mmCIF file of C-alpha atoms in Angstrom:
data_model
loop_
_atom_site.group_PDB
_atom_site.id
_atom_site.type_symbol
_atom_site.label_atom_id
_atom_site.label_comp_id
_atom_site.label_asym_id
_atom_site.label_seq_id
_atom_site.Cartn_x
_atom_site.Cartn_y
_atom_site.Cartn_z
ATOM 1 C CA ILE A 1 -44.187 -97.407 -72.305
ATOM 2 C CA ASP A 2 -43.764 -93.969 -74.108
ATOM 3 C CA TRP A 3 -46.335 -92.081 -75.607
ATOM 4 C CA ILE A 4 -45.424 -90.192 -78.893
ATOM 5 C CA GLY A 5 -47.665 -87.506 -78.905
ATOM 6 C CA ARG A 6 -49.133 -85.813 -82.857
ATOM 7 C CA GLU A 7 -47.953 -82.712 -81.641
ATOM 8 C CA HIS A 8 -44.799 -82.959 -82.345
ATOM 9 C CA TYR A 9 -45.025 -86.250 -84.858
ATOM 10 C CA PRO A 10 -48.385 -86.123 -86.200
ATOM 11 C CA ASN A 11 -47.433 -89.382 -88.716
ATOM 12 C CA VAL A 12 -46.193 -92.234 -86.971
ATOM 13 C CA ALA A 13 -44.171 -91.841 -90.317
ATOM 14 C CA ASP A 14 -42.381 -88.899 -89.026
ATOM 15 C CA PHE A 15 -41.336 -90.433 -85.601
ATOM 16 C CA ILE A 16 -40.025 -93.541 -87.541
ATOM 17 C CA ALA A 17 -37.949 -91.145 -89.810
ATOM 18 C CA GLU A 18 -36.341 -89.422 -87.392
ATOM 19 C CA ALA A 19 -35.717 -92.657 -85.148
ATOM 20 C CA ARG A 20 -33.611 -94.292 -88.576
ATOM 21 C CA ARG A 21 -31.517 -90.777 -88.629
ATOM 22 C CA HIS A 22 -30.996 -89.726 -84.679
ATOM 23 C CA GLY A 23 -31.527 -92.810 -83.183
ATOM 24 C CA ILE A 24 -34.288 -92.751 -79.877
ATOM 25 C CA SER A 25 -33.722 -91.155 -76.675
ATOM 26 C CA ARG A 26 -36.044 -90.514 -74.424
ATOM 27 C CA ARG A 27 -36.109 -88.367 -70.655
ATOM 28 C CA LEU A 28 -36.785 -90.375 -67.905
ATOM 29 C CA PRO A 29 -37.444 -88.898 -63.991
ATOM 30 C CA ARG A 30 -34.854 -89.347 -61.453
ATOM 31 C CA ASN A 31 -37.235 -91.205 -59.719
ATOM 32 C CA LEU A 32 -38.124 -93.952 -61.344
ATOM 33 C CA ASP A 33 -36.893 -97.299 -59.991
ATOM 34 C CA PHE A 34 -33.597 -97.940 -62.567
ATOM 35 C CA GLY A 35 -33.577 -101.455 -60.261
ATOM 36 C CA LYS A 36 -36.672 -102.708 -62.399
ATOM 37 C CA LEU A 37 -34.455 -101.845 -65.718
ATOM 38 C CA THR A 38 -32.802 -105.028 -67.049
ATOM 39 C CA SER A 39 -30.607 -105.816 -69.848
ATOM 40 C CA ARG A 40 -33.229 -107.282 -71.517
ATOM 41 C CA SER A 41 -36.021 -104.273 -71.295
ATOM 42 C CA ARG A 42 -37.015 -102.372 -74.442
ATOM 43 C CA LEU A 43 -39.207 -98.908 -74.533
ATOM 44 C CA LEU A 44 -42.134 -99.475 -76.330
ATOM 45 C CA MET A 45 -43.743 -96.233 -77.986
ATOM 46 C CA VAL A 46 -46.847 -95.496 -78.524
ATOM 47 C CA HIS A 47 -48.624 -93.313 -81.441
ATOM 48 C CA PRO A 48 -52.195 -91.929 -81.374
ATOM 49 C CA ARG A 49 -52.384 -92.976 -85.086
ATOM 50 C CA ALA A 50 -50.355 -96.150 -84.945
ATOM 51 C CA HIS A 51 -53.807 -98.510 -85.712
ATOM 52 C CA MET A 52 -55.941 -98.238 -88.534
ATOM 53 C CA ASN A 53 -59.350 -100.103 -87.072
ATOM 54 C CA ASN A 54 -60.059 -100.297 -90.687
ATOM 55 C CA SER A 55 -56.795 -100.855 -92.540
ATOM 56 C CA ALA A 56 -58.029 -102.907 -95.280
ATOM 57 C CA GLU A 57 -60.307 -99.500 -96.911
ATOM 58 C CA LEU A 58 -56.689 -97.892 -97.092
ATOM 59 C CA ARG A 59 -54.840 -101.062 -99.079
ATOM 60 C CA ASP A 60 -57.696 -102.088 -101.313
ATOM 61 C CA ALA A 61 -57.362 -98.057 -102.026
ATOM 62 C CA LEU A 62 -53.907 -98.088 -102.815
ATOM 63 C CA LYS A 63 -54.197 -101.728 -104.952
ATOM 64 C CA ARG A 64 -57.397 -99.782 -106.886
ATOM 65 C CA GLU A 65 -54.789 -96.995 -107.172
ATOM 66 C CA ALA A 66 -52.464 -99.264 -108.501
ATOM 67 C CA MET A 67 -54.238 -101.018 -111.519
ATOM 68 C CA GLU A 68 -56.091 -97.731 -112.684
ATOM 69 C CA ARG A 69 -52.405 -96.035 -113.398
ATOM 70 C CA ALA A 70 -51.003 -99.115 -115.057
ATOM 71 C CA ARG A 71 -54.281 -99.451 -116.923
ATOM 72 C CA ASP A 72 -53.986 -95.738 -118.134
ATOM 73 C CA GLY A 73 -50.462 -96.322 -119.181
ATOM 74 C CA HIS A 74 -48.527 -94.631 -115.984
ATOM 75 C CA ARG A 75 -44.955 -95.217 -116.661
ATOM 76 C CA ASN A 76 -43.958 -95.172 -112.949
ATOM 77 C CA VAL A 77 -46.847 -96.434 -110.764
ATOM 78 C CA VAL A 78 -46.206 -98.181 -106.877
ATOM 79 C CA ALA A 79 -46.633 -101.672 -107.060
ATOM 80 C CA ILE A 80 -49.387 -103.024 -104.169
ATOM 81 C CA ARG A 81 -47.791 -106.266 -102.677
ATOM 82 C CA ALA A 82 -50.886 -108.693 -102.387
ATOM 83 C CA SER A 83 -49.009 -109.498 -98.929
ATOM 84 C CA CYS A 84 -47.335 -107.715 -96.419
ATOM 85 C CA PRO A 85 -43.727 -106.274 -97.455
ATOM 86 C CA LYS A 86 -42.347 -108.216 -94.597
ATOM 87 C CA ASP A 87 -44.045 -111.396 -95.984
ATOM 88 C CA ILE A 88 -46.530 -111.482 -93.055
ATOM 89 C CA PRO A 89 -49.405 -113.781 -94.489
ATOM 90 C CA HIS A 90 -52.434 -112.447 -92.056
ATOM 91 C CA HIS A 91 -51.726 -109.132 -92.627
ATOM 92 C CA THR A 92 -53.564 -109.483 -96.645
ATOM 93 C CA ASN A 93 -55.285 -112.187 -95.654
ATOM 94 C CA VAL A 94 -59.251 -111.433 -97.030
ATOM 95 C CA ILE A 95 -60.683 -112.430 -93.812
ATOM 96 C CA GLN A 96 -58.068 -111.026 -91.090
ATOM 97 C CA GLN A 97 -56.189 -107.598 -93.029
ATOM 98 C CA ASP A 98 -54.318 -107.031 -90.030
ATOM 99 C CA MET A 99 -52.856 -103.714 -90.022
ATOM 100 C CA CYS A 100 -49.000 -103.713 -91.652
ATOM 101 C CA GLN A 101 -46.945 -100.786 -90.588
ATOM 102 C CA SER A 102 -45.997 -100.553 -94.428
ATOM 103 C CA LEU A 103 -49.462 -98.066 -94.337
ATOM 104 C CA PHE A 104 -47.824 -96.036 -92.560
ATOM 105 C CA TRP A 105 -45.888 -94.663 -95.509
ATOM 106 C CA ASP A 106 -49.325 -93.970 -97.466
ATOM 107 C CA ASP A 107 -51.549 -92.379 -94.766
ATOM 108 C CA VAL A 108 -48.674 -89.041 -94.284
ATOM 109 C CA GLN A 109 -50.487 -85.652 -93.601
ATOM 110 C CA GLY A 110 -48.695 -82.459 -94.420
ATOM 111 C CA GLY A 111 -45.710 -82.073 -96.205
ATOM 112 C CA ASP A 112 -44.396 -80.513 -99.967
ATOM 113 C CA VAL A 113 -46.304 -82.775 -103.318
ATOM 114 C CA VAL A 114 -43.324 -83.800 -105.495
ATOM 115 C CA LEU A 115 -44.623 -83.044 -108.424
ATOM 116 C CA ASP A 116 -42.030 -85.048 -110.795
ATOM 117 C CA PRO A 117 -43.094 -87.503 -112.844
ATOM 118 C CA ALA A 118 -39.933 -89.617 -111.679
ATOM 119 C CA VAL A 119 -41.713 -90.236 -108.356
ATOM 120 C CA PRO A 120 -44.765 -92.143 -107.332
ATOM 121 C CA PHE A 121 -48.301 -90.252 -107.585
ATOM 122 C CA ARG A 122 -48.876 -88.663 -104.323
ATOM 123 C CA THR A 123 -45.452 -88.496 -103.108
ATOM 124 C CA VAL A 124 -44.871 -85.435 -100.375
ATOM 125 C CA GLU A 125 -41.453 -84.535 -99.152
ATOM 126 C CA ARG A 126 -42.242 -84.008 -95.162
ATOM 127 C CA THR A 127 -39.378 -82.613 -93.122
ATOM 128 C CA ILE A 128 -39.886 -83.113 -89.229
ATOM 129 C CA GLY A 129 -36.893 -81.174 -87.154
ATOM 130 C CA ASP A 130 -33.650 -82.205 -89.885
ATOM 131 C CA THR A 131 -34.621 -85.075 -90.776
ATOM 132 C CA THR A 132 -36.593 -84.568 -94.372
ATOM 133 C CA TYR A 133 -38.421 -88.050 -95.887
ATOM 134 C CA ARG A 134 -40.422 -89.045 -98.987
ATOM 135 C CA ALA A 135 -43.798 -90.738 -98.553
ATOM 136 C CA ARG A 136 -46.841 -90.598 -100.076
ATOM 137 C CA TYR A 137 -50.508 -88.907 -98.476
ATOM 138 C CA ARG A 138 -53.640 -91.032 -98.221
ATOM 139 C CA PRO A 139 -55.642 -91.542 -101.238
ATOM 140 C CA GLU A 140 -58.435 -89.033 -101.478
ATOM 141 C CA GLY A 141 -61.928 -90.572 -100.170
ATOM 142 C CA VAL A 142 -60.584 -93.087 -97.520
ATOM 143 C CA TYR A 143 -61.181 -92.069 -94.504
ATOM 144 C CA LEU A 144 -59.021 -94.114 -91.376
ATOM 145 C CA ASP A 145 -60.272 -95.032 -87.769
ATOM 146 C CA TYR A 146 -57.130 -94.869 -85.752
ATOM 147 C CA ALA A 147 -56.513 -96.338 -82.405
ATOM 148 C CA PRO A 148 -53.582 -95.432 -79.910
ATOM 149 C CA ALA A 149 -51.104 -98.923 -80.536
ATOM 150 C CA ILE A 150 -47.511 -99.883 -79.785
ATOM 151 C CA PHE A 151 -45.632 -99.209 -83.152
ATOM 152 C CA MET A 152 -42.216 -99.491 -82.324
ATOM 153 C CA SER A 153 -40.262 -101.906 -79.518
ATOM 154 C CA VAL A 154 -36.395 -101.162 -79.321
ATOM 155 C CA PRO A 155 -33.519 -102.542 -76.745
ATOM 156 C CA ILE A 156 -32.672 -99.686 -73.733
ATOM 157 C CA ALA A 157 -29.140 -100.300 -74.648
ATOM 158 C CA GLN A 158 -27.617 -97.039 -72.611
ATOM 159 C CA LEU A 159 -28.767 -94.539 -69.578
ATOM 160 C CA THR A 160 -27.184 -91.210 -69.258
ATOM 161 C CA VAL A 161 -26.684 -89.474 -66.468
ATOM 162 C CA ILE A 162 -26.889 -85.569 -66.437
ATOM 163 C CA ASP A 163 -24.322 -84.048 -64.343
ATOM 164 C CA ASP A 164 -25.807 -80.995 -62.486
ATOM 165 C CA PRO A 165 -22.590 -78.999 -60.869
ATOM 166 C CA ASP A 166 -24.752 -77.702 -58.509
ATOM 167 C CA ASP A 167 -26.487 -80.947 -56.977
ATOM 168 C CA PRO A 168 -23.289 -83.569 -57.174
ATOM 169 C CA GLU A 169 -24.772 -85.651 -54.681
ATOM 170 C CA GLY A 170 -27.768 -85.936 -56.459
ATOM 171 C CA VAL A 171 -25.731 -87.104 -59.556
ATOM 172 C CA GLN A 172 -23.759 -89.514 -57.216
ATOM 173 C CA GLU A 173 -26.924 -90.908 -56.728
ATOM 174 C CA SER A 174 -28.428 -91.163 -59.648
ATOM 175 C CA LEU A 175 -25.818 -92.934 -61.312
ATOM 176 C CA ARG A 176 -25.740 -95.124 -58.166
ATOM 177 C CA ARG A 177 -29.742 -96.050 -59.295
ATOM 178 C CA ALA A 178 -28.890 -96.198 -62.624
ATOM 179 C CA ARG A 179 -26.177 -98.170 -62.239
ATOM 180 C CA GLU A 180 -28.437 -100.961 -60.347
ATOM 181 C CA SER A 181 -29.969 -101.537 -63.398
ATOM 182 C CA GLY A 182 -27.184 -103.539 -64.668
ATOM 183 C CA ILE A 183 -27.305 -101.334 -68.425
ATOM 184 C CA ASP A 184 -24.432 -99.509 -69.229
ATOM 185 C CA VAL A 185 -24.335 -95.747 -67.710
ATOM 186 C CA GLU A 186 -22.687 -92.515 -69.147
ATOM 187 C CA LEU A 187 -22.411 -89.386 -67.054
ATOM 188 C CA GLU A 188 -22.409 -86.342 -69.451
ATOM 189 C CA ASP A 189 -22.584 -82.800 -69.210
ATOM 190 C CA GLU A 190 -25.932 -82.097 -71.405
#
């Protein structure tokens, strides 16, 4: 389990956008028990804003906004579906209304507002490192109650041991221990 901190990734969408572009790489301590890892192991990502306890409030605001803008004759209105983009029915069930990750893209803090009538209302362009993406800032008057949650689960496809010319024995020991996992292991200079 890896905690993705708000100091580097204020929005969950920040991490997802960067991961889509560059993939995911995490540093592990040398003393990790690599023998517990297998080819079926997964890396779970947690973010402090990954669960919106009151996500129904955001979803309702988005629906109201889309209806108002369509009624006012705006041509470029973001269609708010009655169900989750992945068609998971209980994400928009009137009683249950579970959190849906599609809401991350309508709750972005920061970025530059895109003032172009050809793009949806509230669109921002946000840059994290060398990754730039577009999303939308939260509608006015919506206050969300966040909780830390797992938002991503990825397979551990490879382990990389970093070569240290000052500690060749330690490098060899790290390679041996990493190979115990059964996961592909590479040796790299940096």
